[in-house]
Amino acid sequence: MMTFAVDAVSNRGATRFSDIIYEKIVGMIADGNFPVNERLPPETKLAADFGASRPVVREALERLRADGLVVSRKGSGSYVRQRPDSSMLKMVPVGSLADVQRFFEFRAGLEAEAAELAARNWQPVDKERITAALLSIEQCLRNGELGAEEDQALHDAIATATGNQFHITLREWFKPHFAIGHSVTRSLSLKRTPEQIRSVQDEHAVIVEAIFAHRETEAHDAMKRHILNARARMFQGV
């Protein structure tokens, strides 16, 4: 029997404990201990195995459902929907997978607003910077290179094009968090089919086209879709 007993008396402790359980279950799915299309153990069994309360386990399962890893079937329980690439877990600092996913949620709103503002406010120098960054990513694709820094440079350039210093400052403050997200998603994308790899760059192109055309709502929606797709791609697996 697994034993991961942790003091989860406070609400904050309960949340952190649910993150630990969440990451443990993700790892067990990735390792094949919980196979695709198979039912997960009942909440009571998981709670006993992890030394947790059922509400804490339930919170972890809710995050797994939100991430598309498990699906609930009424009257039957939770089933594994897809198996992520186990290498993804090696790229994320231990104990921080839930935080990485939450940061994607934060980015979806933040960067969508940045794209909208960029579409409204960009200047010729911004157009040059964004275009150069997009072309750098394209060159990385041709060379079979990771392109994480180039990807981040594109998003930085869009933030700069907002003309709002707070968007620029936030990207500096959270630079390590942004770096992890770009590195993980770019690394995993190299394992995908050429069509899947191309689709990521196509998303960039749609965002940039909308920005340069001053289509603010389209730029907002395209960026939000891109970030949420990147979040989902973390769990696309084998």
Coordinates of C-alpha atoms in Angstrom, one line a residue:
M1 CA 0.0 0.0 0.0
M2 CA 1.3 3.5 -0.9
T3 CA 1.8 5.9 2.0
F4 CA 2.2 9.6 1.4
A5 CA 0.7 10.9 4.7
V6 CA 1.0 14.7 4.9
D7 CA -0.4 17.1 7.4
A8 CA -3.3 18.6 5.5
V9 CA -5.2 20.2 8.4
S10 CA -5.4 23.8 7.0
N11 CA -7.1 24.7 3.8
R12 CA -3.7 25.8 2.3
G13 CA -2.2 22.4 3.4
A14 CA -5.1 20.6 1.8
T15 CA -4.6 22.4 -1.4
R16 CA -0.9 21.5 -1.5
F17 CA -1.6 17.9 -0.6
S18 CA -4.0 17.7 -3.5
D19 CA -1.2 19.0 -5.7
I20 CA 1.0 16.2 -4.5
I21 CA -1.6 13.6 -5.1
Y22 CA -2.4 15.1 -8.5
E23 CA 1.3 14.8 -9.5
K24 CA 1.6 11.2 -8.2
I25 CA -1.5 10.1 -10.2
V26 CA -0.1 11.8 -13.3
G27 CA 3.1 9.9 -12.8
M28 CA 1.3 6.6 -12.4
I29 CA -0.7 7.2 -15.5
A30 CA 2.5 8.1 -17.4
D31 CA 4.2 5.0 -16.1
G32 CA 1.3 2.8 -17.2
N33 CA 0.3 1.8 -13.6
F34 CA -3.1 3.2 -14.4
P35 CA -3.6 2.2 -18.1
V36 CA -5.6 4.2 -20.7
N37 CA -9.3 3.3 -20.7
E38 CA -9.0 1.6 -17.4
R39 CA -10.9 2.7 -14.3
L40 CA -9.0 4.4 -11.5
P41 CA -9.4 3.0 -8.0
P42 CA -12.4 4.5 -6.1
E43 CA -11.9 7.7 -4.2
T44 CA -12.0 5.7 -0.9
K45 CA -9.2 3.5 -2.1
L46 CA -7.1 6.4 -3.4
A47 CA -7.7 8.2 -0.1
A48 CA -6.5 5.2 1.9
D49 CA -3.5 4.6 -0.3
F50 CA -2.3 8.3 -0.2
G51 CA -3.3 8.8 3.5
A52 CA -5.6 11.6 2.5
S53 CA -9.2 12.7 3.0
R54 CA -11.7 12.1 0.2
P55 CA -12.2 15.8 -0.5
V56 CA -8.4 16.2 -1.1
V57 CA -8.4 13.2 -3.5
R58 CA -11.6 14.6 -5.2
E59 CA -9.8 18.0 -5.7
A60 CA -6.9 16.2 -7.4
L61 CA -9.2 14.2 -9.6
E62 CA -11.0 17.4 -10.6
R63 CA -7.7 18.9 -11.8
L64 CA -6.9 15.6 -13.7
R65 CA -10.3 15.9 -15.4
A66 CA -9.7 19.6 -16.3
D67 CA -6.3 18.5 -17.8
G68 CA -8.1 15.9 -19.9
L69 CA -6.2 13.0 -18.3
V70 CA -9.2 11.3 -16.8
V71 CA -12.9 11.4 -17.6
S72 CA -15.9 10.6 -15.3
R73 CA -18.5 8.2 -16.3
K74 CA -21.7 8.6 -14.3
G75 CA -22.2 5.7 -11.9
S76 CA -19.0 4.1 -12.9
G77 CA -16.1 6.2 -11.7
S78 CA -13.1 7.9 -13.2
Y79 CA -11.3 6.5 -16.3
V80 CA -7.9 7.2 -17.7
R81 CA -8.4 9.2 -20.9
Q82 CA -4.9 9.6 -22.2
R83 CA -1.3 8.8 -21.2
P84 CA 1.2 11.7 -21.1
D85 CA 4.8 11.3 -22.2
S86 CA 6.7 10.4 -19.1
S87 CA 9.6 12.6 -20.2
M88 CA 7.3 15.6 -19.4
L89 CA 7.6 14.9 -15.7
K90 CA 11.4 14.9 -15.9
M91 CA 11.3 18.4 -17.4
V92 CA 9.2 19.9 -14.6
P93 CA 10.7 20.5 -11.1
V94 CA 9.5 17.9 -8.7
G95 CA 6.3 19.0 -6.9
S96 CA 5.5 21.9 -9.2
L97 CA 3.5 20.3 -12.0
A98 CA 0.2 21.7 -10.7
D99 CA 1.8 25.1 -10.4
V100 CA 3.0 24.9 -14.0
Q101 CA -0.5 24.1 -15.1
R102 CA -1.9 27.0 -13.1
F103 CA 0.6 29.3 -14.7
F104 CA -0.7 28.3 -18.1
E105 CA -4.1 29.4 -16.8
F106 CA -2.7 32.7 -15.7
R107 CA -0.9 33.2 -19.0
A108 CA -4.1 32.5 -21.0
G109 CA -5.7 35.6 -19.7
L110 CA -2.6 37.8 -19.4
E111 CA -1.2 37.1 -22.9
A112 CA -4.6 37.3 -24.5
E113 CA -4.9 40.8 -23.2
A114 CA -1.4 41.6 -24.3
A115 CA -2.1 40.4 -27.9
E116 CA -5.2 42.6 -27.9
L117 CA -3.3 45.7 -26.7
A118 CA -0.5 44.9 -29.2
A119 CA -3.0 44.9 -32.0
R120 CA -4.1 48.3 -30.9
N121 CA -0.8 49.9 -30.2
W122 CA 2.1 48.3 -32.1
Q123 CA 4.6 50.6 -33.8
P124 CA 6.9 49.9 -36.7
V125 CA 9.8 48.9 -34.4
D126 CA 7.4 46.4 -32.8
K127 CA 6.5 44.9 -36.2
E128 CA 10.2 44.4 -37.0
R129 CA 10.8 42.8 -33.6
I130 CA 7.8 40.4 -33.8
T131 CA 8.5 39.5 -37.4
A132 CA 12.2 38.7 -36.6
A133 CA 11.1 36.5 -33.7
L134 CA 8.6 34.6 -35.8
L135 CA 11.2 34.0 -38.5
S136 CA 13.7 32.8 -35.9
I137 CA 11.2 30.2 -34.8
E138 CA 10.7 29.2 -38.4
Q139 CA 14.5 28.7 -38.8
C140 CA 14.6 26.5 -35.7
L141 CA 11.9 24.3 -37.2
R142 CA 13.8 23.9 -40.4
N143 CA 17.0 23.0 -38.4
G144 CA 15.2 20.7 -36.0
E145 CA 16.1 22.9 -33.1
L146 CA 14.2 23.4 -29.8
G147 CA 13.5 27.1 -30.3
A148 CA 12.3 27.7 -26.7
E149 CA 14.2 31.0 -26.4
E150 CA 13.0 32.1 -29.8
D151 CA 9.4 31.2 -28.8
Q152 CA 9.8 33.2 -25.6
A153 CA 11.3 36.1 -27.6
L154 CA 8.1 36.2 -29.7
H155 CA 5.9 36.5 -26.7
D156 CA 8.2 39.1 -25.2
A157 CA 8.0 41.1 -28.4
I158 CA 4.2 41.0 -28.3
A159 CA 4.2 42.2 -24.7
T160 CA 6.5 45.1 -25.6
A161 CA 4.2 46.0 -28.4
T162 CA 1.4 46.6 -25.9
G163 CA 3.1 49.9 -25.0
N164 CA 2.2 49.0 -21.4
Q165 CA 5.2 48.7 -19.1
F166 CA 3.3 46.4 -16.7
H167 CA 3.1 43.6 -19.3
I168 CA 6.8 43.9 -19.9
T169 CA 7.6 44.0 -16.2
L170 CA 5.4 40.9 -15.5
R171 CA 7.3 38.9 -18.1
E172 CA 10.5 39.9 -16.3
W173 CA 9.2 39.0 -12.9
F174 CA 8.0 35.6 -14.0
K175 CA 10.7 34.9 -16.5
P176 CA 11.7 31.5 -15.0
H177 CA 8.0 30.4 -15.0
F178 CA 7.6 31.5 -18.7
A179 CA 10.9 29.7 -19.5
I180 CA 9.7 26.4 -18.0
G181 CA 6.5 26.5 -20.0
H182 CA 8.2 27.3 -23.3
S183 CA 10.9 24.7 -22.7
V184 CA 8.6 21.9 -21.8
T185 CA 6.1 22.5 -24.6
R186 CA 8.8 23.0 -27.3
S187 CA 10.7 19.9 -26.1
L188 CA 7.6 17.7 -26.3
S189 CA 6.7 19.2 -29.7
L190 CA 9.9 17.8 -31.2
K191 CA 8.5 14.3 -30.6
R192 CA 5.3 15.0 -32.5
T193 CA 4.4 14.5 -36.1
P194 CA 5.5 17.2 -38.6
E195 CA 1.9 18.3 -38.9
Q196 CA 1.6 18.7 -35.1
I197 CA 4.9 20.7 -35.0
R198 CA 3.7 22.9 -37.8
S199 CA 0.4 23.5 -36.1
V200 CA 2.1 25.4 -33.3
Q201 CA 3.9 27.7 -35.6
D202 CA 0.6 28.2 -37.5
E203 CA -1.0 29.4 -34.3
H204 CA 1.8 31.9 -33.9
A205 CA 1.2 33.1 -37.5
V206 CA -2.5 33.6 -36.9
I207 CA -1.8 35.7 -33.8
V208 CA 0.8 37.8 -35.6
E209 CA -1.4 38.4 -38.6
A210 CA -4.3 39.5 -36.4
I211 CA -2.0 41.9 -34.5
F212 CA -0.6 43.5 -37.6
A213 CA -4.1 43.9 -39.0
H214 CA -5.2 45.7 -35.8
R215 CA -7.9 43.0 -35.3
E216 CA -7.9 43.2 -31.5
T217 CA -10.6 40.7 -30.6
E218 CA -9.2 38.2 -33.1
A219 CA -5.7 38.6 -31.7
H220 CA -7.0 38.2 -28.1
D221 CA -8.9 35.0 -29.0
A222 CA -6.0 33.5 -31.1
M223 CA -3.5 34.1 -28.3
K224 CA -5.8 32.6 -25.6
R225 CA -6.4 29.6 -27.8
H226 CA -2.7 29.2 -28.4
I227 CA -1.8 29.2 -24.7
L228 CA -4.6 26.8 -23.7
N229 CA -3.5 24.5 -26.6
A230 CA 0.1 24.7 -25.3
R231 CA -1.2 23.7 -21.8
A232 CA -3.1 20.7 -23.3
R233 CA -0.1 19.7 -25.4
M234 CA 1.8 19.0 -22.2
F235 CA -0.4 16.0 -21.7
Q236 CA -0.5 14.8 -25.2
G237 CA 1.4 11.5 -24.9
V238 CA 2.0 8.0 -26.0

